[in-house]
Coordinates of C-alpha atoms in Angstrom, one line a residue:
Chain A
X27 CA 81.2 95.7 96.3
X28 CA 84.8 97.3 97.3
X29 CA 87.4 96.4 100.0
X30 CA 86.9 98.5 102.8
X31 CA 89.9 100.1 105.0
X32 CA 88.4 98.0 107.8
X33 CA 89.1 94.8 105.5
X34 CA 92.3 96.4 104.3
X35 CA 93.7 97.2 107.3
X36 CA 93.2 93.8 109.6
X37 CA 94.7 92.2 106.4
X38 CA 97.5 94.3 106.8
X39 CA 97.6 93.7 110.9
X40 CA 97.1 90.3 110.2
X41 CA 100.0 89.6 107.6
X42 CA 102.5 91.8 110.1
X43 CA 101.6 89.8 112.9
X44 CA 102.8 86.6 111.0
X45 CA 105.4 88.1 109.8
X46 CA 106.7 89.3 112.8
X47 CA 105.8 85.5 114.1
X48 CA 108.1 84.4 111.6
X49 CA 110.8 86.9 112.1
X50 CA 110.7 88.1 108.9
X51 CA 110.5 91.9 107.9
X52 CA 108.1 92.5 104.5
X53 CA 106.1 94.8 102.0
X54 CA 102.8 94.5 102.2
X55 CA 100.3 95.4 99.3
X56 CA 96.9 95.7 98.9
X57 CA 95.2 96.6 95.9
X58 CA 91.7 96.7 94.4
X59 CA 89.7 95.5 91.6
X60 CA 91.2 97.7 89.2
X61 CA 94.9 97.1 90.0
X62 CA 94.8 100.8 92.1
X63 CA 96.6 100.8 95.2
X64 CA 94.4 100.5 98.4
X65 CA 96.7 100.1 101.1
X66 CA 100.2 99.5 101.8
X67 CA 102.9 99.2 104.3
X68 CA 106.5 98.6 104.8
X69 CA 108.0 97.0 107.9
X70 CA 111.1 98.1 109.7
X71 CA 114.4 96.7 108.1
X72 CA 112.5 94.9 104.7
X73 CA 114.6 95.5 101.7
X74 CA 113.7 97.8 99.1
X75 CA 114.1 96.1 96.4
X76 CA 111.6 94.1 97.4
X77 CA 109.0 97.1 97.1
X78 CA 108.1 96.7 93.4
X79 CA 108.1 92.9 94.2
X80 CA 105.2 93.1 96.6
X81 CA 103.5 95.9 94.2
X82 CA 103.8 93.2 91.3
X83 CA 102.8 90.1 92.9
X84 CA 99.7 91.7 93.9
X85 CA 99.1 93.2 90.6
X86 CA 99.9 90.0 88.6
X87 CA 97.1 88.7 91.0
X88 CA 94.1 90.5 90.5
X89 CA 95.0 91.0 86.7
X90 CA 94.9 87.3 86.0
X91 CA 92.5 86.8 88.7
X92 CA 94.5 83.5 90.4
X93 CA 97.9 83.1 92.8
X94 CA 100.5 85.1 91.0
X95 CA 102.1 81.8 90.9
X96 CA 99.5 80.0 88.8
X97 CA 100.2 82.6 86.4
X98 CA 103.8 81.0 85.8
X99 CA 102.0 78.0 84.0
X100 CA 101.1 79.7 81.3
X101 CA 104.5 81.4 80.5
X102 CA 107.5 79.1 81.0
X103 CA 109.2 77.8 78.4
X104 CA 107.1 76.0 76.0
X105 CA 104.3 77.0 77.4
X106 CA 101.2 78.9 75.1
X107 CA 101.8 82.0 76.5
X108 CA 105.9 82.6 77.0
X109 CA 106.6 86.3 77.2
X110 CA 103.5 86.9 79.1
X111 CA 105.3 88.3 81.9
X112 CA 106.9 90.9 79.8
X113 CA 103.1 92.5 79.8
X114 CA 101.2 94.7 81.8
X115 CA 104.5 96.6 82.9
X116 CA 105.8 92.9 83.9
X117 CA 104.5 90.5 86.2
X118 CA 106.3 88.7 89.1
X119 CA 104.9 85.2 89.0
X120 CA 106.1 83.5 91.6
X121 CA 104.1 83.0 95.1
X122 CA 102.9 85.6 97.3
X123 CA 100.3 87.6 95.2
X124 CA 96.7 85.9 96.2
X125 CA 93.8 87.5 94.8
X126 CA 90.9 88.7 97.0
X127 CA 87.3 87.3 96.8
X128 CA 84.4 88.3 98.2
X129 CA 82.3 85.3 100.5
X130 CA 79.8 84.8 97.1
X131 CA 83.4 84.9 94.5
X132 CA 83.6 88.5 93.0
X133 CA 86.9 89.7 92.8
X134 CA 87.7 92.6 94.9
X135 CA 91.5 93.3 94.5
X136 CA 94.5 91.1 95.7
X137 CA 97.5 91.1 98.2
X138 CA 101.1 90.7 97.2
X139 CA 103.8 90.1 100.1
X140 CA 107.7 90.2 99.5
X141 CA 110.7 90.5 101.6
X142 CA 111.4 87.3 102.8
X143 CA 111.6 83.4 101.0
X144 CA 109.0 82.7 99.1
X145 CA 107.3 80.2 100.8
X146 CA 107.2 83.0 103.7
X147 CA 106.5 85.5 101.7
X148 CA 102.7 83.0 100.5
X149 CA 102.4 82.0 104.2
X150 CA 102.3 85.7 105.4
X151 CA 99.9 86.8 102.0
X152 CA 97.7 83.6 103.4
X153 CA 97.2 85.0 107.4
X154 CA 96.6 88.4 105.5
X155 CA 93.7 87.2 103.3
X156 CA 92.7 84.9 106.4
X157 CA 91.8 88.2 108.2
X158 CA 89.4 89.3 105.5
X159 CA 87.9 85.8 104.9
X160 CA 87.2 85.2 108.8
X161 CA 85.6 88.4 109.7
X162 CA 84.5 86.9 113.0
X163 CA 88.7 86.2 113.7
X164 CA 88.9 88.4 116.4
X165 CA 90.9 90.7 115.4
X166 CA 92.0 93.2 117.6
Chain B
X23 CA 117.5 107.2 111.7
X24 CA 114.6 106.2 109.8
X25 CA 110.6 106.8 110.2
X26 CA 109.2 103.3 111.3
X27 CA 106.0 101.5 110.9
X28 CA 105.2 102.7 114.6
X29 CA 105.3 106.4 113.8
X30 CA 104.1 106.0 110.4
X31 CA 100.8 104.6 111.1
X32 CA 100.5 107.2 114.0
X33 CA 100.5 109.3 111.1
X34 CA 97.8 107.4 108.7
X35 CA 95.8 107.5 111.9
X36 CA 95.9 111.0 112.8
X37 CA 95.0 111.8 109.1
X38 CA 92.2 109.6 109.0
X39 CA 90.7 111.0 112.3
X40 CA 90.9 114.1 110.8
X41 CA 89.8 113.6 107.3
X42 CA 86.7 111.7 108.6
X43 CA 86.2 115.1 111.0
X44 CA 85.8 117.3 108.0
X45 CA 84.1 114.6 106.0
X46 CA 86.3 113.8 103.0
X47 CA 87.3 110.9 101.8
X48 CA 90.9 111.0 101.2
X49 CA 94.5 108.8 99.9
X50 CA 97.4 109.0 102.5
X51 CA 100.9 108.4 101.2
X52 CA 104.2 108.3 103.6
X53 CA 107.5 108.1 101.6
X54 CA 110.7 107.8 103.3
X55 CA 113.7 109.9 103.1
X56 CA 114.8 108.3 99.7
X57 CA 110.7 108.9 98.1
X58 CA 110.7 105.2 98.1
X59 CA 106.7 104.7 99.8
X60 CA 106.5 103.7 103.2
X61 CA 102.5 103.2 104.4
X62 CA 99.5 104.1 102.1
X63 CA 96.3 104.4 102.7
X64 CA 93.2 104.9 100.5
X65 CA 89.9 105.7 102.3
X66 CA 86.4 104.7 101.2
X67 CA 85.1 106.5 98.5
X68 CA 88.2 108.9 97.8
X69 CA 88.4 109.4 94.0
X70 CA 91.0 107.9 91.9
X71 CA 92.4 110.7 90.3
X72 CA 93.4 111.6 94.0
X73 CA 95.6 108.5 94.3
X74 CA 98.6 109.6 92.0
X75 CA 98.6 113.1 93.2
X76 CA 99.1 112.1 96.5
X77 CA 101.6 110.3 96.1
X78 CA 103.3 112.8 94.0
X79 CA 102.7 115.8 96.6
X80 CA 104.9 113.6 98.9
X81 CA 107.6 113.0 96.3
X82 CA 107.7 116.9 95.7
X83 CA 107.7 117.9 99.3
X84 CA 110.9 115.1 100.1
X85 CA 112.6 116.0 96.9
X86 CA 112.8 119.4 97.7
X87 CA 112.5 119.4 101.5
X88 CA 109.7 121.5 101.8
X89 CA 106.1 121.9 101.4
X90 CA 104.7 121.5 98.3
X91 CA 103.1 124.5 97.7
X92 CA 106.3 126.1 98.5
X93 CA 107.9 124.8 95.4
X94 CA 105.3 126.7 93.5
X95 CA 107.3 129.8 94.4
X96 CA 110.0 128.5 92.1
X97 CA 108.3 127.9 88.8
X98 CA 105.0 130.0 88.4
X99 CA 105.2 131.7 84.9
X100 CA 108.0 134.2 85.0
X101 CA 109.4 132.6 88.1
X102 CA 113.0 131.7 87.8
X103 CA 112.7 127.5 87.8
X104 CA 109.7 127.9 85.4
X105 CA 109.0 124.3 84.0
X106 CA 110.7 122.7 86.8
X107 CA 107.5 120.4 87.4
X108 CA 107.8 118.9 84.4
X109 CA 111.2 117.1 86.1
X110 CA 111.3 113.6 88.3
X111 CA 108.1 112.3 86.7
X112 CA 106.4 115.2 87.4
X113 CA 105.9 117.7 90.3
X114 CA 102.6 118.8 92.3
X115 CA 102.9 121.8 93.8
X116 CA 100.1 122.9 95.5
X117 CA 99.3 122.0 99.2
X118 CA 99.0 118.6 100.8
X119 CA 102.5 117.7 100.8
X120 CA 104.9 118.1 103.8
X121 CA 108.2 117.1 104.9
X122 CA 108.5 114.8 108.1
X123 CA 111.7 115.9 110.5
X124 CA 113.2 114.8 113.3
X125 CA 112.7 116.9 116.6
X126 CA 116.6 117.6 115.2
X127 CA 115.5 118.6 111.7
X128 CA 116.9 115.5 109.8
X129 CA 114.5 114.7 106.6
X130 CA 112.7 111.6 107.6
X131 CA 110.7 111.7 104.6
X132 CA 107.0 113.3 103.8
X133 CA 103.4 112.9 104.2
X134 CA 101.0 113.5 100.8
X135 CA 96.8 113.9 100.7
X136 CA 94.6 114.1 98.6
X137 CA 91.0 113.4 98.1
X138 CA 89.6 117.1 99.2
X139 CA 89.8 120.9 98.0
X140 CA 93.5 121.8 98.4
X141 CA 93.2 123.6 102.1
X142 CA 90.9 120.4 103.4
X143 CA 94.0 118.2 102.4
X144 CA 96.7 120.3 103.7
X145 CA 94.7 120.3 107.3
X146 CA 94.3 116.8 107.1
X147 CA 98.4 116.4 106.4
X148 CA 99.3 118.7 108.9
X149 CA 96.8 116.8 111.0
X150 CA 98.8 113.2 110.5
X151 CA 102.7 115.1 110.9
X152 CA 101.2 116.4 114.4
X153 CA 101.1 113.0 115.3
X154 CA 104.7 112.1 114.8
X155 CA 105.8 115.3 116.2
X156 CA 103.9 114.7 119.7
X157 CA 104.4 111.3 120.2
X158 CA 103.4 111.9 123.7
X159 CA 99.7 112.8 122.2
X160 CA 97.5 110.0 122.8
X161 CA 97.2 108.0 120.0
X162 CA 95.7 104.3 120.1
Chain C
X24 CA 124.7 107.8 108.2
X25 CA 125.4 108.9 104.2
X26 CA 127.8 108.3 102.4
X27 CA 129.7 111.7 101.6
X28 CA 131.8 113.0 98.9
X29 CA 135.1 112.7 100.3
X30 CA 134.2 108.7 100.9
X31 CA 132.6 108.8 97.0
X32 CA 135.7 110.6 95.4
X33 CA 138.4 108.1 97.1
X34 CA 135.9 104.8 96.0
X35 CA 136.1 106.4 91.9
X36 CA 139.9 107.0 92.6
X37 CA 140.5 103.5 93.9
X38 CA 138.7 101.7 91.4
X39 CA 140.2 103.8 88.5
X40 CA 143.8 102.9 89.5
X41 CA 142.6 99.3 89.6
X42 CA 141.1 99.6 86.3
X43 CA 144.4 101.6 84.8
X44 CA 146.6 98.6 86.2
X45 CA 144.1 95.7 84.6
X46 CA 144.1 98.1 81.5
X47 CA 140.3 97.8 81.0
X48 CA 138.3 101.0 80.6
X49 CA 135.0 101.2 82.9
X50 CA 132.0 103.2 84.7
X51 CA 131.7 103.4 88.1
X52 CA 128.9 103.9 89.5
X53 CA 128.2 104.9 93.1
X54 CA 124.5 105.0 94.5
X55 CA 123.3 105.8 97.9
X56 CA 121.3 103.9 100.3
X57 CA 118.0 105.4 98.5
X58 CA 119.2 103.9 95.1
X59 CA 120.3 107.7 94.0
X60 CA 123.2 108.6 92.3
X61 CA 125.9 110.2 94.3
X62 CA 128.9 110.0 92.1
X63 CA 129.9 108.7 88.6
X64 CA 132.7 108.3 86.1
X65 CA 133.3 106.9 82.9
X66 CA 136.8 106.1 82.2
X67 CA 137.7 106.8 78.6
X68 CA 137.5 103.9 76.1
X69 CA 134.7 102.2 78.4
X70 CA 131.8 100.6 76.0
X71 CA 128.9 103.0 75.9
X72 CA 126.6 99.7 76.9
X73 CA 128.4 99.6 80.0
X74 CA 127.1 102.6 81.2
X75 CA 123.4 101.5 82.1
X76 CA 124.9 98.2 83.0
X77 CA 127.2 99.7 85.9
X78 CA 124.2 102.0 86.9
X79 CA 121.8 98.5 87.4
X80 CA 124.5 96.7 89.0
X81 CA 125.0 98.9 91.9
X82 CA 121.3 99.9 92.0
X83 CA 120.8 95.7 92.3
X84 CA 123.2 95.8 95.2
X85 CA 121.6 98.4 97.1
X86 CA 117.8 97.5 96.6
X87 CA 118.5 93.6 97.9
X88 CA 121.6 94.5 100.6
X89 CA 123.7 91.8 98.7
X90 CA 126.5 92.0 95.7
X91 CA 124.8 91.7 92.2
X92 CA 125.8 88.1 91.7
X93 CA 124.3 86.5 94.7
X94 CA 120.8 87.7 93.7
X95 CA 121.1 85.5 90.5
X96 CA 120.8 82.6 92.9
X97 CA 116.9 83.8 93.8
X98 CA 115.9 83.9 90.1
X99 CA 117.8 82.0 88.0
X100 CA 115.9 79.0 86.1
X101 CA 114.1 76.5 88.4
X102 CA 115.0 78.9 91.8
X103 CA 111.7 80.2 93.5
X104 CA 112.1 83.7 92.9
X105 CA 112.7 83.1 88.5
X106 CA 111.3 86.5 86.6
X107 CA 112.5 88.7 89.8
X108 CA 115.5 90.3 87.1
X109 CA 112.6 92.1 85.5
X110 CA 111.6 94.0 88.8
X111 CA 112.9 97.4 90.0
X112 CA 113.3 98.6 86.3
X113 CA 115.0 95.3 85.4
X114 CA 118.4 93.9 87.7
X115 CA 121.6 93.1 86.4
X116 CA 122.8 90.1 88.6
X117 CA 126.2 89.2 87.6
X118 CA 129.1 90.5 89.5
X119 CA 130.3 94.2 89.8
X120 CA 127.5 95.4 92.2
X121 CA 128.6 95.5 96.1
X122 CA 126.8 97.2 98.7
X123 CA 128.6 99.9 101.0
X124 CA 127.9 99.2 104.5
X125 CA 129.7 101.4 107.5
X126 CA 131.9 99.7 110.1
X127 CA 128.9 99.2 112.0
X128 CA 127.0 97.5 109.0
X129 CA 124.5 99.8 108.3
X130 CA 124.0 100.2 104.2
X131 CA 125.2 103.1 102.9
X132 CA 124.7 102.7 99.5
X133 CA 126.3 100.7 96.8
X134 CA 129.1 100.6 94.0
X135 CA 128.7 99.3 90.5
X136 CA 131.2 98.4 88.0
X137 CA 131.0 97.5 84.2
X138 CA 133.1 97.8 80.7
X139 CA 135.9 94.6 81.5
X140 CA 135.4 91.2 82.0
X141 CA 133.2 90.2 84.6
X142 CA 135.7 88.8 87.1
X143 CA 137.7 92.0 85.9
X144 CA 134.4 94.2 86.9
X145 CA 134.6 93.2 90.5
X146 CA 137.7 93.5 91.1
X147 CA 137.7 97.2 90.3
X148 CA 134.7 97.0 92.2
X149 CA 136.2 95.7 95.0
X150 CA 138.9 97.8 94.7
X151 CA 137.2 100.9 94.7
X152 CA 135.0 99.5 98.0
X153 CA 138.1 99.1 100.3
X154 CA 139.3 102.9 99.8
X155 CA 136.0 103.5 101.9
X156 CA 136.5 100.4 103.9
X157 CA 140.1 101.4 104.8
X158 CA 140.3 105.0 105.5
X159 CA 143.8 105.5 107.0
X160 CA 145.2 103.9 103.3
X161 CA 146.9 106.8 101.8
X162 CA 144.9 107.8 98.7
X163 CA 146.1 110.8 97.2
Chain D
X16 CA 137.4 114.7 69.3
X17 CA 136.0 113.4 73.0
X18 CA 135.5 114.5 76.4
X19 CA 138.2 113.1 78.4
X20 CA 138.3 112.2 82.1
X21 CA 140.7 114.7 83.2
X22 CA 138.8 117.2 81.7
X23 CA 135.6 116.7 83.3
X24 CA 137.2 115.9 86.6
X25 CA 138.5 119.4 86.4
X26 CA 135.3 120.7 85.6
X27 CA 133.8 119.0 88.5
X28 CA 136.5 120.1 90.7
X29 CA 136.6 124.0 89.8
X30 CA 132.3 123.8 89.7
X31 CA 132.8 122.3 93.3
X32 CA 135.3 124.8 94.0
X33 CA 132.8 128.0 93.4
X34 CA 129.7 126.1 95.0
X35 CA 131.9 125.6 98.2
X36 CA 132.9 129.1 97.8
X37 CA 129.0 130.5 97.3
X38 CA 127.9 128.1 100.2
X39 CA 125.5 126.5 98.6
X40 CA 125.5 122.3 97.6
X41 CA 124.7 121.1 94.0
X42 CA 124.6 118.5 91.6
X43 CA 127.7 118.6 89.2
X44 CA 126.7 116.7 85.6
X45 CA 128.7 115.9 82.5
X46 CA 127.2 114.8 79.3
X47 CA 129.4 113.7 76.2
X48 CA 128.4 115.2 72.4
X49 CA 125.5 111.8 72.9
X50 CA 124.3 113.0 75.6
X51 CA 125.8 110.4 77.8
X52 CA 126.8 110.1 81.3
X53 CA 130.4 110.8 81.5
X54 CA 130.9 111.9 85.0
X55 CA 128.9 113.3 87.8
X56 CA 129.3 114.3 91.6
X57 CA 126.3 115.1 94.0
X58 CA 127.5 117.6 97.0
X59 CA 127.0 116.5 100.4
X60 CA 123.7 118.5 101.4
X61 CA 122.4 119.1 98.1
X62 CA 118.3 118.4 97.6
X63 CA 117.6 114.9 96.1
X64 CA 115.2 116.2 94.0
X65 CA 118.0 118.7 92.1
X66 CA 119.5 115.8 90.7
X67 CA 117.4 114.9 87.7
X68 CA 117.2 118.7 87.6
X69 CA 121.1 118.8 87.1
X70 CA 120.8 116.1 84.5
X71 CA 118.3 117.6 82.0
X72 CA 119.6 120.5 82.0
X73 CA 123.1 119.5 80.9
X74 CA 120.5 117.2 78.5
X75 CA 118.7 120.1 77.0
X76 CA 122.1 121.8 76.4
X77 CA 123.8 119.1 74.8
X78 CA 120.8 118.3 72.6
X79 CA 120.1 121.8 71.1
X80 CA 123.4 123.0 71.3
X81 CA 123.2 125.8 73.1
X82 CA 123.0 127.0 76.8
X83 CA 119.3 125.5 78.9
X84 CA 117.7 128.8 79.4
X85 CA 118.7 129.4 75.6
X86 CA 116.1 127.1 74.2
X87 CA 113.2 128.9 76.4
X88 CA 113.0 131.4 73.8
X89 CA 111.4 128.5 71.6
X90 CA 109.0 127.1 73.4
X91 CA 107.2 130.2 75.8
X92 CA 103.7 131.1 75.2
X93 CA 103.4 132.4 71.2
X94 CA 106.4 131.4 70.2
X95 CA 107.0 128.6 67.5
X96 CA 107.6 125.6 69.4
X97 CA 105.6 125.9 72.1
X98 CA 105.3 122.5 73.8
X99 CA 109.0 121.5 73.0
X100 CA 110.0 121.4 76.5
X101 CA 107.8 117.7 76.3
X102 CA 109.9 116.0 74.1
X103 CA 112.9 114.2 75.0
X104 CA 111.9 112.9 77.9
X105 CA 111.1 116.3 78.9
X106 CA 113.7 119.7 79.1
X107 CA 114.9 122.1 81.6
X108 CA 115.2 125.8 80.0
X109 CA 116.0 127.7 82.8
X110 CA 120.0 128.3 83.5
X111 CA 122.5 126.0 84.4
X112 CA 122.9 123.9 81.4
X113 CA 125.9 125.2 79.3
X114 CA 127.5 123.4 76.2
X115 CA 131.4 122.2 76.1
X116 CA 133.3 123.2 72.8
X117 CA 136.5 122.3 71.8
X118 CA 138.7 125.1 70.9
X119 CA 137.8 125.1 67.3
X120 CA 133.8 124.9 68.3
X121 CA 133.5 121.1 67.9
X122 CA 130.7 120.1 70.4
X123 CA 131.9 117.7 73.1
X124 CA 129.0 117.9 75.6
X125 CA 127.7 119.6 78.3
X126 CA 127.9 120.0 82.5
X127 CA 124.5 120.7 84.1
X128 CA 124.6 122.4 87.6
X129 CA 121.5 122.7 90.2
X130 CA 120.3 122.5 93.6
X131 CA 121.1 126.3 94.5
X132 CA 118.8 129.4 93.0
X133 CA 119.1 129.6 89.1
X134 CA 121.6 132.4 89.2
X135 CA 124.3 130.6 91.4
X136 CA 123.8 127.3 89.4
X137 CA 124.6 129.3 86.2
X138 CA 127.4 130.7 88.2
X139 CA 129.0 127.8 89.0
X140 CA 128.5 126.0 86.0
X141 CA 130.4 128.5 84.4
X142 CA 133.2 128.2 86.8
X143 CA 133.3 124.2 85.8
X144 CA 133.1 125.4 82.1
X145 CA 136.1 127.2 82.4
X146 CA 138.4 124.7 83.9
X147 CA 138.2 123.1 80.8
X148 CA 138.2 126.6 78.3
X149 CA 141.2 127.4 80.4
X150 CA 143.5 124.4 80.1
X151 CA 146.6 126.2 81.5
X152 CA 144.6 127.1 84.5
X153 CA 146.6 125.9 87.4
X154 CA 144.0 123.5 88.4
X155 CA 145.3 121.2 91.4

């Protein structure tokens, strides 16, 4: 089973929509099972820097298979794996990377939003995943 | 001036009505005027291989401000440039790449496919920049 | 808008007579609003180290729209965005980085100091940043 | 024996000089005897994608020690070191990468010149070269 651009694309419709909700201008990325770019769009006036964040956040996601934020457990200081996030051409473990799963669990790829604060950056990754997860959302 | 989300998907759209026309399967990449990636889109069932090179035929044509294939003029063996695609991580220069201009002729950036033999993806990128340049064509 | 030669040439000049009058050899760097060089110059005497250090700061300033130092704030230990110096080919975020904007504030691009003291690396920085931002001062 | 910054700023200046004088924009490049940045100057106009064109071949020069479209003659189909042009981080052989000597032969570097056809970058690095081979050359 792969993400479809019908799924891809009313994730992406539905993560601009809250963004734009929020008044907050972001990257949006969606990639698949195998970490390969599927989709992607960047709104008017997002920074570029945070390009590569939104690219990373997604990728830390469907590598590890959990919120690119659950990742940072197992690398902080102390922790068993610290240097982890030097791997895999560096991961960005803080929130907005989410993977995606299909309604029976398999993983099918991930989203990673940046541009804005964090906590916007998760809530705007969340309405995106919402749109796959809720296929009868109406969804224009 | 800078090509926004607006005329951008206008673009994927265009491409995607066209590719699914000739029946290929194809990856859609938009760069702005700095190659820094602007929408992407990978349609069902494209091959893999295809998602680099597109991306890479869009790079070539905004680097050099022209179509890709037109940069093959500079280093086929015995041409005067000969090696330059071995220079910015690697040029593609056969069709499917096109710069994006203003009705003025200011670089906005470039549209790259890939997916199909070389003419099918050049159709289907000329197909996506008519779409910016007659923004009074109906496009949902 | 870009930033042109003339405005590029008169930032170097500033910043090097700022430099000459501290007494502390330096690059400058100066990047455009697509994170590309436009204009360099290492000073003689400046720290071979300093080189890739004045390239990242500027490049830091222009990819987040903010000088160097205030991205530390986002990452540093315990702040929500921690790991985010190793995106975008790794940040430098201490100061020495400050983003060009027109009168109008649109980005232009950004200038990036390094090879004194940090303190000293923005005040050259600065310097070199209000020849563009004060065109009618006389520079030679 | 080292580069200094008035000599590559009249290098710059007299390559600027002939490029304004042919028409055409370019990117200006000076490498030290490590083949490290030690000035550089993008004309307004000149195609982004020249740029790390400019670069490698003032690279290439520097590193064999001779002029870019020199070190062709190793690497072209039959000869001994085919492939060469992969290594260090990849080389330009066609012209516009030329060596700086002292006066005595000493190698202090190189400038690197594209963006216009072969011929005219060759031509104008030259024309930086010998702002510095010429140092009574009333350069303003």
């Amino acid at each position: 089973m792969a993400l479809n651009v019908t799924q891809s694309e009313q994730m992406l419709k539905s993560a601009v929509r809250k963004a734009t909700e929020i008044g907050v201008p972001v990257h949006i990325a969606i990639l698949d099972a195998g970490a390969h770019l599927k989709a992607f769009l960047r709104m008017d006036g997002a920074v570029l820097g945070s390009l590569d964040v939104a690219l990373k956040k997604a990728r830390t996601a469907v590598l590890f298979e959990m919120n690119s934020e659950a990742v940072r457990d197992y690398l902080k200081p102390g922790a068993a794996a610290e240097g982890l996030e030097l791997t895999n051409g560096v991961l960005v473990t803080f929130a907005g990377g989410i993977p995606i799963r299909s309604a029976t669990g398999e993983l099918l790829g991930a989203i990673g939003v940046s541009g804005g604060a964090v906590p916007q950056d998760f809530e705007i990754a969340t309405a995106g995943l919402c749109a796959y997860r809720t296929p009868s959302a109406t969804i224009e």
